[in-house]
CSV table of C-alpha atoms and ligand atoms in Angstrom, one decimal:
chain,number,residue,atom,x,y,z
A,24,MET,CA,13.8,22.5,5.6
A,25,GLN,CA,11.0,24.8,5.2
A,26,ASP,CA,8.2,24.8,7.6
A,27,PHE,CA,4.4,24.6,6.8
A,28,SER,CA,4.1,28.5,6.5
A,29,ASN,CA,5.7,28.2,3.2
A,30,PHE,CA,2.9,26.4,1.8
A,31,LYS,CA,0.4,29.4,2.7
A,32,LEU,CA,-2.4,27.3,3.7
A,33,SER,CA,-5.7,28.3,4.8
A,34,LYS,CA,-6.1,29.1,8.6
A,35,GLN,CA,-8.3,26.0,9.0
A,36,LEU,CA,-5.7,23.7,7.7
A,37,VAL,CA,-3.0,25.4,9.8
A,38,LYS,CA,-5.1,24.9,12.9
A,39,ALA,CA,-5.7,21.2,12.0
A,40,ILE,CA,-2.0,20.6,11.5
A,41,ASP,CA,-1.1,22.2,14.9
A,42,ASN,CA,-3.7,19.9,16.4
A,43,LEU,CA,-2.0,16.9,14.9
A,44,GLY,CA,1.3,18.1,16.3
A,45,PHE,CA,3.4,18.2,13.0
A,46,GLU,CA,5.9,20.9,13.0
A,47,LYS,CA,7.3,20.6,9.6
A,48,PRO,CA,6.6,19.1,6.1
A,49,THR,CA,8.4,15.9,5.4
A,50,PRO,CA,10.6,15.9,2.2
A,51,ILE,CA,7.9,14.2,0.0
A,52,GLN,CA,5.3,16.9,1.4
A,53,SER,CA,7.8,19.7,0.5
A,54,LYS,CA,8.5,18.5,-2.9
A,55,SER,CA,4.7,17.7,-4.0
A,56,PHE,CA,2.8,20.6,-2.7
A,57,LYS,CA,3.4,22.9,-5.5
A,58,VAL,CA,3.3,20.4,-8.2
A,59,VAL,CA,-0.2,19.1,-7.0
A,60,LYS,CA,-1.4,22.5,-6.5
A,61,SER,CA,-0.3,23.5,-10.2
A,62,GLY,CA,-3.0,21.3,-11.6
A,63,LYS,CA,-0.5,19.1,-13.4
A,64,ASP,CA,-0.5,15.2,-13.6
A,65,MET,CA,2.0,14.0,-10.9
A,66,VAL,CA,3.7,10.8,-10.1
A,67,GLY,CA,5.0,10.6,-6.5
A,68,ILE,CA,7.6,7.9,-5.6
A,69,ALA,CA,7.4,7.3,-1.9
A,70,GLN,CA,7.1,4.7,0.5
A,71,THR,CA,4.4,4.3,3.3
A,72,GLY,CA,6.0,6.2,6.4
A,73,THR,CA,7.3,9.1,4.4
A,74,GLY,CA,4.1,11.2,4.8
A,75,LYS,CA,3.0,10.6,1.5
A,76,THR,CA,-0.9,10.8,2.5
A,77,LEU,CA,-0.4,14.4,3.3
A,78,ALA,CA,1.6,15.1,0.4
A,79,TYR,CA,-1.4,14.8,-1.8
A,80,LEU,CA,-4.1,15.7,1.0
A,81,LEU,CA,-2.7,19.1,2.0
A,82,PRO,CA,-2.7,20.8,-1.4
A,83,ILE,CA,-5.9,19.2,-2.6
A,84,LEU,CA,-7.8,20.0,0.7
A,85,ASP,CA,-6.3,23.4,0.6
A,86,GLN,CA,-7.8,24.1,-2.7
A,87,LEU,CA,-11.2,22.5,-2.2
A,88,GLN,CA,-13.9,25.1,-1.4
A,89,TYR,CA,-17.0,24.6,0.2
A,90,SER,CA,-19.7,23.4,-2.1
A,91,ASP,CA,-23.3,22.0,-1.4
A,92,GLN,CA,-22.9,19.8,-4.7
A,93,VAL,CA,-24.0,16.4,-4.2
A,94,GLU,CA,-21.5,14.7,-6.6
A,95,PRO,CA,-18.0,14.4,-5.4
A,96,ARG,CA,-15.0,16.5,-6.9
A,97,VAL,CA,-12.2,14.5,-5.5
A,98,LEU,CA,-11.6,10.5,-5.9
A,99,ILE,CA,-8.9,8.8,-3.9
A,100,LEU,CA,-8.4,5.3,-4.9
A,101,VAL,CA,-6.3,3.0,-2.5
A,102,PRO,CA,-5.7,-0.8,-2.7
A,103,THR,CA,-7.1,-2.1,0.7
A,104,ARG,CA,-10.2,-1.4,2.9
A,105,GLU,CA,-7.7,-0.8,5.9
A,106,LEU,CA,-6.0,2.0,3.7
A,107,VAL,CA,-9.5,3.5,3.1
A,108,VAL,CA,-10.1,3.8,6.8
A,109,GLN,CA,-6.8,5.3,7.4
A,110,VAL,CA,-7.0,7.9,4.7
A,111,VAL,CA,-10.6,8.8,5.6
A,112,ASP,CA,-9.5,9.4,9.2
A,113,GLU,CA,-6.5,11.6,7.8
A,114,VAL,CA,-9.1,13.7,5.8
A,115,LYS,CA,-11.5,14.2,8.7
A,116,LYS,CA,-8.5,15.2,10.9
A,117,LEU,CA,-7.5,17.9,8.4
A,118,THR,CA,-10.9,19.1,7.6
A,119,LYS,CA,-12.1,19.5,11.2
A,120,PHE,CA,-12.1,23.2,10.9
A,121,LYS,CA,-13.5,23.2,7.2
A,122,SER,CA,-16.7,22.4,5.7
A,123,ILE,CA,-15.7,19.5,3.5
A,124,HIS,CA,-17.6,16.2,3.6
A,125,SER,CA,-15.8,12.9,2.9
A,126,LEU,CA,-16.7,9.3,2.5
A,127,GLY,CA,-15.1,6.0,2.5
A,128,ILE,CA,-16.3,3.2,0.3
A,129,TYR,CA,-15.1,-0.4,0.1
A,130,GLY,CA,-16.6,-3.7,-0.5
A,131,GLY,CA,-17.6,-6.4,1.8
A,132,THR,CA,-20.1,-4.1,3.4
A,133,ASN,CA,-23.8,-3.1,2.7
A,134,ILE,CA,-23.9,-1.1,-0.5
A,135,ASN,CA,-27.1,0.5,0.2
A,136,THR,CA,-25.7,2.3,3.1
A,137,GLN,CA,-23.1,3.5,0.8
A,138,LYS,CA,-25.5,4.5,-1.8
A,139,ASN,CA,-27.6,6.5,0.8
A,140,ALA,CA,-24.5,8.2,2.1
A,141,LEU,CA,-23.7,9.3,-1.7
A,142,GLN,CA,-27.2,10.6,-2.1
A,143,GLU,CA,-26.7,13.1,0.9
A,144,GLY,CA,-23.7,14.5,-0.9
A,145,THR,CA,-19.9,14.4,-0.6
A,146,ASP,CA,-16.8,16.3,-1.7
A,147,VAL,CA,-14.1,13.6,-1.5
A,148,VAL,CA,-14.6,9.8,-1.9
A,149,ILE,CA,-11.9,7.4,-0.6
A,150,ALA,CA,-12.4,4.0,-2.2
A,151,THR,CA,-11.3,0.5,-3.2
A,152,PRO,CA,-11.5,0.2,-7.0
A,153,GLY,CA,-13.9,-2.7,-7.0
A,154,ARG,CA,-16.7,-1.1,-5.1
A,155,VAL,CA,-16.5,2.2,-6.4
A,156,TYR,CA,-16.8,1.0,-10.0
A,157,ASP,CA,-20.0,-1.0,-8.8
A,158,LEU,CA,-21.2,2.4,-7.6
A,159,ILE,CA,-20.7,4.3,-10.6
A,160,LEU,CA,-22.0,1.5,-13.0
A,161,SER,CA,-25.2,1.5,-10.8
A,162,GLY,CA,-25.7,5.3,-11.1
A,163,ALA,CA,-25.2,5.9,-7.2
A,164,LEU,CA,-21.9,7.8,-7.8
A,165,ASN,CA,-22.1,10.2,-10.6
A,166,PRO,CA,-18.3,10.6,-11.6
A,167,LYS,CA,-18.9,13.6,-13.9
A,168,TYR,CA,-17.5,16.2,-11.6
A,169,ILE,CA,-14.5,14.4,-10.3
A,170,LYS,CA,-11.6,16.8,-11.2
A,171,LYS,CA,-8.9,15.1,-9.1
A,172,LEU,CA,-8.1,11.6,-9.2
A,173,VAL,CA,-5.4,10.1,-6.7
A,174,ILE,CA,-4.4,6.6,-7.0
A,175,ASP,CA,-2.3,5.7,-3.9
A,176,GLU,CA,-0.1,2.6,-3.7
A,177,VAL,CA,-0.4,2.0,-7.2
A,178,ASP,CA,2.3,-0.8,-7.3
A,179,VAL,CA,0.2,-2.7,-4.5
A,180,MET,CA,-3.1,-2.2,-6.6
A,181,LEU,CA,-1.4,-3.8,-9.8
A,182,ASP,CA,0.0,-6.6,-7.6
A,183,LEU,CA,-3.5,-7.3,-6.4
A,184,GLY,CA,-4.8,-7.6,-10.0
A,185,PHE,CA,-6.7,-4.3,-9.9
A,186,ARG,CA,-5.5,-3.1,-13.3
A,187,TYR,CA,-8.5,-3.6,-15.4
A,188,GLN,CA,-10.8,-2.0,-12.5
A,189,LEU,CA,-8.5,1.0,-12.6
A,190,LEU,CA,-8.6,1.3,-16.3
A,191,ASN,CA,-12.4,0.7,-16.2
A,192,ILE,CA,-12.8,3.7,-13.7
A,193,MET,CA,-10.3,5.9,-15.5
A,194,GLU,CA,-12.5,5.6,-18.6
A,195,LEU,CA,-15.8,6.8,-16.8
A,196,LEU,CA,-14.1,10.0,-15.4
A,197,PRO,CA,-13.9,13.2,-17.1
A,198,ILE,CA,-11.0,13.5,-19.5
A,199,LYS,CA,-9.9,16.8,-18.1
A,200,ARG,CA,-8.8,16.0,-14.7
A,201,GLN,CA,-5.7,16.0,-12.7
A,202,ASN,CA,-4.1,12.6,-12.0
A,203,ILE,CA,-2.1,12.1,-9.1
A,204,MET,CA,-0.4,8.7,-8.4
A,205,PHE,CA,1.8,7.5,-5.6
A,206,SER,CA,3.9,4.3,-5.8
A,207,ALA,CA,6.5,2.9,-3.4
A,208,THR,CA,8.4,1.5,-6.3
A,209,MET,CA,8.4,1.8,-10.2
A,210,THR,CA,7.5,-1.2,-12.0
A,211,GLU,CA,6.9,-1.9,-15.5
A,212,ASP,CA,3.2,-2.2,-15.0
A,213,VAL,CA,3.1,1.3,-13.2
A,214,ASP,CA,5.1,2.8,-16.0
A,215,ALA,CA,2.8,1.5,-18.6
A,216,MET,CA,-0.3,2.9,-16.8
A,217,ILE,CA,1.3,6.4,-16.6
A,218,ASN,CA,2.3,6.4,-20.3
A,219,ASP,CA,-1.4,5.5,-21.2
A,220,TYR,CA,-3.3,7.7,-19.0
A,221,PHE,CA,-1.2,10.6,-17.7
A,222,ILE,CA,-0.4,13.8,-19.6
A,223,ALA,CA,3.3,14.9,-19.2
A,224,PRO,CA,3.3,14.0,-15.5
A,225,LYS,CA,5.9,15.6,-13.3
A,226,LYS,CA,7.8,13.0,-11.3
A,227,VAL,CA,8.5,13.7,-7.8
A,228,SER,CA,10.7,11.4,-5.7
A,229,ILE,CA,12.4,11.1,-2.5
A,230,ALA,CA,15.2,8.6,-1.6
A,231,VAL,CA,15.5,5.8,-4.2
A,232,SER,CA,13.9,2.7,-2.6
A,233,GLY,CA,16.8,0.8,-1.7
A,234,VAL,CA,18.5,3.4,0.6
A,235,PRO,CA,18.5,2.0,4.2
A,236,LEU,CA,16.6,4.2,6.4
A,237,ASP,CA,19.1,5.6,8.9
A,238,ASN,CA,16.9,5.2,12.2
A,239,ILE,CA,16.6,1.4,11.4
A,240,LYS,CA,19.1,-1.0,13.0
A,241,GLN,CA,19.2,-4.1,10.9
A,242,ALA,CA,20.5,-7.6,11.6
A,243,THR,CA,20.3,-11.2,9.9
A,244,TYR,CA,20.4,-14.8,11.0
A,245,THR,CA,21.1,-17.8,8.7
A,246,ILE,CA,18.9,-20.7,9.8
A,247,PRO,CA,18.6,-24.0,8.5
A,248,ASN,CA,15.0,-24.5,8.0
A,249,PHE,CA,11.4,-23.4,8.8
A,250,TYR,CA,10.9,-24.9,12.2
A,251,THR,CA,14.3,-23.7,13.4
A,252,LYS,CA,13.2,-20.2,12.3
A,253,VAL,CA,10.0,-20.9,14.5
A,254,ASN,CA,12.2,-21.8,17.4
A,255,LEU,CA,14.2,-18.5,17.0
A,256,LEU,CA,11.1,-16.6,16.9
A,257,ARG,CA,9.9,-18.1,20.1
A,258,PHE,CA,13.2,-17.5,21.9
A,259,LEU,CA,13.2,-13.8,20.7
A,260,LEU,CA,9.5,-13.1,21.6
A,261,GLN,CA,10.3,-14.6,25.1
A,262,ASN,CA,12.1,-11.1,25.9
A,263,LYS,CA,8.8,-9.4,26.4
A,264,GLU,CA,10.2,-6.1,27.4
A,265,GLU,CA,12.5,-5.8,24.3
A,266,TYR,CA,10.0,-7.1,21.9
A,267,HIS,CA,7.2,-5.3,22.9
A,268,LYS,CA,5.6,-4.5,19.3
A,269,VAL,CA,6.6,-6.8,16.7
A,270,LEU,CA,5.4,-7.2,13.2
A,271,VAL,CA,6.4,-10.5,11.8
A,272,PHE,CA,6.3,-10.8,7.8
A,273,ILE,CA,6.0,-13.8,5.7
A,274,SER,CA,5.2,-14.1,2.1
A,275,THR,CA,2.4,-16.8,2.1
A,276,LYS,CA,-1.1,-16.8,3.7
A,277,ARG,CA,-0.6,-20.4,4.4
A,278,GLN,CA,2.5,-20.0,6.4
A,279,ALA,CA,1.3,-17.0,8.1
A,280,ASP,CA,-1.4,-19.1,9.6
A,281,LYS,CA,1.1,-21.9,10.5
A,282,ILE,CA,3.3,-19.6,12.3
A,283,PHE,CA,0.4,-18.1,14.1
A,284,GLU,CA,-0.9,-21.4,15.3
A,285,LEU,CA,2.5,-22.4,16.4
A,286,LEU,CA,3.3,-19.2,18.2
A,287,ASN,CA,-0.2,-19.2,19.7
A,288,GLU,CA,0.8,-22.4,21.7
A,289,ASP,CA,3.5,-20.5,23.7
A,290,PHE,CA,2.1,-17.1,23.5
A,291,PRO,CA,-1.7,-17.5,23.8
A,292,ASP,CA,-3.5,-14.2,23.2
A,293,GLU,CA,-0.7,-12.3,22.6
A,294,GLY,CA,-0.7,-12.0,18.9
A,295,GLY,CA,-2.7,-11.8,15.8
A,296,VAL,CA,-2.5,-12.5,12.0
A,297,ILE,CA,-3.6,-10.6,9.0
A,298,HIS,CA,-3.7,-11.6,5.2
A,299,SER,CA,-6.3,-11.4,2.6
A,300,ASN,CA,-8.2,-14.4,3.2
A,301,LYS,CA,-9.1,-13.2,6.4
A,302,THR,CA,-12.5,-11.2,6.8
A,303,GLN,CA,-12.3,-7.7,6.9
A,304,ASN,CA,-13.8,-7.4,10.4
A,305,TYR,CA,-11.0,-10.1,11.6
A,306,ARG,CA,-8.4,-7.9,10.0
A,307,LEU,CA,-9.5,-4.5,11.5
A,308,ARG,CA,-9.8,-6.2,14.9
A,309,SER,CA,-6.3,-7.7,14.6
A,310,ILE,CA,-4.9,-4.3,13.6
A,311,LYS,CA,-6.6,-2.6,16.3
A,312,GLN,CA,-5.5,-5.1,19.0
A,313,PHE,CA,-1.9,-4.6,17.9
A,314,GLU,CA,-2.0,-1.0,17.7
A,315,ASN,CA,-3.4,-0.5,21.1
A,316,GLY,CA,-1.1,-2.8,22.7
A,317,ASP,CA,-3.4,-5.7,23.5
A,318,ASN,CA,-1.6,-7.9,21.3
A,319,ARG,CA,2.5,-7.7,21.2
A,320,PHE,CA,2.7,-9.3,17.7
A,321,LEU,CA,1.2,-9.3,14.4
A,322,ILE,CA,1.9,-11.8,11.7
A,323,ALA,CA,1.3,-10.3,8.2
A,324,THR,CA,1.7,-10.8,4.6
A,325,ASP,CA,3.6,-8.4,2.5
A,326,ILE,CA,0.4,-7.1,0.7
A,327,MET,CA,-1.7,-6.6,3.8
A,328,ALA,CA,1.0,-4.9,5.8
A,329,ARG,CA,2.2,-2.4,3.2
A,330,GLY,CA,-0.8,0.2,3.9
A,331,LEU,CA,-0.3,-0.3,7.6
A,332,ASP,CA,0.1,3.0,9.6
A,333,ILE,CA,1.0,1.9,13.1
A,334,ASN,CA,3.4,3.8,15.1
A,335,ASN,CA,6.2,2.7,17.6
A,336,ILE,CA,6.7,-0.9,16.1
A,337,SER,CA,9.8,-2.0,18.1
A,338,HIS,CA,10.8,-4.7,15.5
A,339,VAL,CA,10.2,-5.9,11.9
A,340,ILE,CA,10.9,-9.8,11.8
A,341,ASN,CA,11.4,-11.0,8.2
A,342,PHE,CA,10.5,-14.5,8.7
A,343,ASP,CA,11.3,-15.3,5.1
A,344,THR,CA,13.6,-13.3,2.8
A,345,PRO,CA,11.6,-11.5,0.1
A,346,ARG,CA,12.4,-12.4,-3.6
A,347,PHE,CA,12.0,-8.9,-4.5
A,348,PRO,CA,14.3,-6.8,-2.6
A,349,GLU,CA,11.8,-3.8,-2.6
A,350,ASN,CA,9.7,-5.9,-0.5
A,351,TYR,CA,12.3,-6.0,2.2
A,352,MET,CA,12.4,-2.1,2.0
A,353,HIS,CA,8.5,-2.0,2.4
A,354,ARG,CA,8.8,-4.3,5.4
A,355,ILE,CA,11.5,-2.5,7.3
A,356,GLY,CA,9.8,0.6,6.6
A,357,ARG,CA,7.0,-0.2,8.9
A,358,THR,CA,9.6,0.4,11.8
A,359,GLY,CA,11.6,3.5,12.4
A,360,ARG,CA,8.7,5.7,11.5
A,361,ALA,CA,8.4,9.6,12.3
A,362,GLU,CA,12.2,9.6,13.1
A,363,LYS,CA,11.9,7.0,15.9
A,364,GLU,CA,14.5,4.3,15.9
A,365,GLY,CA,13.5,1.1,14.8
A,366,LYS,CA,14.8,-2.7,14.4
A,367,SER,CA,14.8,-5.2,11.8
A,368,ILE,CA,15.6,-8.7,11.8
A,369,LEU,CA,16.0,-11.1,8.7
A,370,PHE,CA,15.7,-14.8,8.9
A,371,SER,CA,17.4,-16.5,5.8
A,372,THR,CA,17.8,-20.2,5.0
A,373,GLU,CA,20.8,-21.1,2.7
A,374,LYS,CA,18.4,-21.2,-0.2
A,375,GLU,CA,17.3,-17.7,0.5
A,376,LEU,CA,20.8,-16.4,0.8
A,377,PRO,CA,20.8,-15.2,-3.1
A,378,PHE,CA,17.6,-13.0,-2.3
A,379,LYS,CA,19.6,-11.6,0.7
A,380,GLU,CA,22.5,-10.6,-1.6
A,381,ASN,CA,20.2,-8.9,-3.9
A,382,ILE,CA,18.8,-6.9,-0.9
A,383,GLU,CA,22.2,-5.9,0.2
A,384,LYS,CA,23.1,-4.8,-3.4
A,385,LEU,CA,20.1,-2.8,-3.7
A,386,MET,CA,20.8,-1.1,-0.2
A,387,ASP,CA,24.6,-1.1,-0.8
A,388,TYR,CA,24.9,-2.3,2.7
A,389,LYS,CA,25.7,-5.5,4.3
A,390,ILE,CA,23.3,-6.5,6.8
A,391,PRO,CA,25.4,-7.5,10.1
A,392,GLU,CA,24.9,-11.0,10.7
A,393,LEU,CA,24.3,-12.6,14.3
A,394,PRO,CA,25.0,-16.0,15.3
A,395,LEU,CA,22.4,-18.3,16.2
A,396,PRO,CA,21.9,-18.3,20.1
A,397,GLU,CA,22.6,-21.5,21.7
A,398,GLU,CA,19.5,-21.8,23.2
A,399,VAL,CA,17.7,-22.2,19.9
A,400,GLU,CA,17.2,-25.8,19.2
A,401,ILE,CA,18.0,-26.8,15.6
A,402,SER,CA,14.8,-28.6,14.3
A,403,LYS,CA,15.1,-31.9,12.4
A,404,GLN,CA,11.5,-31.5,11.1
A,405,LEU,CA,11.2,-30.4,7.5
A,406,THR,CA,8.2,-28.8,5.8
A,407,ARG,CA,7.1,-30.6,2.6
A,408,GLU,CA,8.9,-27.9,0.4
A,409,GLU,CA,12.0,-28.6,2.4
A,410,GLN,CA,12.2,-32.3,1.9
A,411,PRO,CA,14.3,-33.6,-0.8
A,412,ILE,CA,12.1,-34.6,-3.8
A,413,GLU,CA,12.8,-37.2,-6.4
A,414,LYS,CA,12.8,-35.6,-9.5
A,415,GLU,CA,10.9,-37.3,-12.4
A,416,HIS,CA,12.8,-37.7,-15.8
A,417,GLU,CA,11.8,-34.6,-17.8
A,418,ASN,CA,11.8,-34.1,-21.5
A,419,PRO,CA,13.4,-30.9,-21.9
A,420,THR,CA,12.6,-30.1,-25.6
A,421,GLN,CA,9.0,-30.6,-24.8
A,422,LEU,CA,9.4,-28.0,-21.7
A,423,ASP,CA,11.4,-25.5,-23.8
A,424,PHE,CA,8.7,-25.6,-26.5
A,425,GLU,CA,5.8,-24.9,-24.1
A,426,LYS,CA,7.6,-22.1,-22.5
A,427,GLY,CA,8.1,-20.4,-25.8
A,428,ALA,CA,4.4,-20.8,-26.8
A,429,ALA,CA,3.1,-19.2,-23.5
A,430,PHE,CA,5.4,-16.3,-24.0
A,431,HIS,CA,4.4,-15.3,-27.4
A,432,GLU,CA,0.7,-15.7,-26.4
A,433,LYS,CA,1.3,-13.1,-23.8
A,434,SER,CA,3.1,-10.5,-25.9
A,435,ASP,CA,0.3,-10.5,-28.4
A,436,LYS,CA,-2.2,-10.1,-25.7
A,437,ASN,CA,-0.3,-7.1,-24.4
A,438,LYS,CA,-0.2,-5.3,-27.6
A,439,LYS,CA,-3.9,-5.3,-27.8
A,440,VAL,CA,-4.3,-3.7,-24.6
A,441,ASN,CA,-2.0,-0.8,-25.2
A,442,LEU,CA,-4.4,1.5,-27.1
A,443,GLY,CA,-2.9,4.7,-26.7
A,444,GLY,CA,-4.2,8.2,-27.8
A,445,SER,CA,-6.7,7.0,-30.2
A,446,TYR,CA,-8.4,5.1,-27.6
A,447,ARG,CA,-8.8,8.1,-25.5
A,448,ARG,CA,-10.3,9.9,-28.1
A,449,GLU,CA,-12.8,7.2,-28.8
A,450,ILE,CA,-13.8,7.3,-25.2
A,451,ALA,CA,-14.0,11.0,-25.2
A,452,LYS,CA,-16.6,10.9,-28.0
A,453,LYS,CA,-18.5,8.1,-26.4
A,454,TYR,CA,-19.1,9.9,-23.1
A,455,LYS,CA,-19.0,13.5,-24.5
A,456,LYS,CA,-16.3,14.9,-22.4
A,457,PRO,CA,-15.9,18.7,-21.9
A,458,LYS,CA,-13.2,20.0,-23.9
A,459,THR,CA,-11.6,22.5,-21.7
A,460,ARG,CA,-9.9,22.1,-18.5
A,461,GLY,CA,-10.9,24.7,-15.7
A,462,ASP,CA,-13.8,24.8,-13.4
A,463,LYS,CA,-16.6,25.4,-15.9
A,464,ASN,CA,-18.4,22.3,-14.8
A,465,TYR,CA,-16.8,21.9,-11.3
A,466,ASN,CA,-19.7,23.2,-9.4
A,467,LYS,CA,-22.7,22.3,-11.5
A,468,GLY,CA,-24.1,19.2,-10.2
A,469,ARG,CA,-27.1,18.6,-8.1
A,470,ARG,CA,-27.4,20.7,-4.8
A,471,ARG,CA,-27.5,18.9,-1.2
A,472,LYS,CA,-30.6,19.1,0.7
B,1227,AMP,P1,2.2,8.0,5.5
B,1227,AMP,O1,3.4,7.9,4.9
B,1227,AMP,O2,1.4,9.0,5.0
B,1227,AMP,O3,1.7,6.8,5.8
B,1227,AMP,O4,2.5,8.7,7.0
B,1227,AMP,C1,3.2,8.1,7.9
B,1227,AMP,C2,3.1,8.9,9.4
B,1227,AMP,O5,3.5,10.0,9.4
B,1227,AMP,C3,1.4,9.0,9.7
B,1227,AMP,O6,1.2,8.7,10.9
B,1227,AMP,C4,1.3,10.5,9.4
B,1227,AMP,O7,0.2,10.9,10.4
B,1227,AMP,C5,2.7,10.9,9.7
B,1227,AMP,N1,3.1,12.2,9.2
B,1227,AMP,C6,2.5,12.8,8.4
B,1227,AMP,N2,3.0,14.0,8.0
B,1227,AMP,C7,3.8,14.3,9.1
B,1227,AMP,C8,4.6,15.5,9.3
B,1227,AMP,N3,4.8,16.5,8.5
B,1227,AMP,N4,5.3,15.6,10.6
B,1227,AMP,C9,5.2,14.4,11.3
B,1227,AMP,N5,4.4,13.2,11.2
B,1227,AMP,C10,3.9,13.1,10.0
């Protein structure tokens, strides 16, 4: 593999990379560098943990020259506040020896502080879509000089329902800009967005999601029910030496809280929980405590944990079996990072076995099954969902009819949304966008004081 010298980076960036201790680019960094530098639109398919953040930051920051212009030139959109904090941190480390100013923007904090910071002038804005849109509308952030737009973890963004916010923001940006998008998975939503807003994008991908990462040791248990899963988790966590940094995944917020509550009885002050209903401060604190080793385990929902960048996770425990096999890949990708060995354990009930089969099919790998340890008590207690329900007599004709109606309604709506090229022209007219690409307006904003 090539080393960083092939990138012909500026001295300041080389020094920053040396400081970080990185010796050679990761595959996604090698593949993306030239494409991002060429100015073409790009779609990168890469999971968190592959070094995708530097894959776009290195070429962008290498090209970004000093300017005393107030208005930002690069906008990086990410789905969560946590990711804003992480990307800002990476930008700051990389620009330690360069006069480049970066600013993180996210909701849930004082908007006036962010307005003031924007007034001072900045080069790179890293933001969640909602807050940045508010700041653009209020006039605090002038998007006119943004020449590079990065949308990171776009699959998660669309999952979180940010589609319209993303489209709204894109409409306010100069048409002549470079679009760079990173996604861990290709979904229909992601594809539609690329088709509508990107110009002949170059696709750059590394390993197909679904290939098991070589340095992750996987295992699975078949377990009768929720409370027996809790018993097994308790049993495993008793081995504190082996299970020293454990990320426990669960799909729903409610169950995340439940498991946290139950584990807290046996392991008080040893774990934390994060999901989107927790306050930002609570989440940041939980992540910090897990990161620095104050807490031994962290219970998290899929969306919340996707952007987490925590090293040396000893185990990922999948408390439930993801319905979408890609989510399993995201989960296990939290361990075995930076070429360290990691372990992943999957809990499945009988009902979840088809999901497990899908995961195995996607990976083309059968996860080795372990017998339930004798010490683990099989619980008789059932959750509400697990209890047998008496089905009411249904009228199938009525139900089929309703399904059909809902389906048609949705397709019509979708047709309206896909406005294609003519819509771009309309927007162009409205906002009087410059007609040429290039640097004509790149540096013509207000000067910083
Ligand atoms: P990401 O996929 O961007 O979340 O990065 C995953 C982790 O890999 C982060 O902790 C990065 O700091 C680290 N990383 C990024 N690039 C490299 C590299 N070239 N060599 C070693 N580690 C890296």
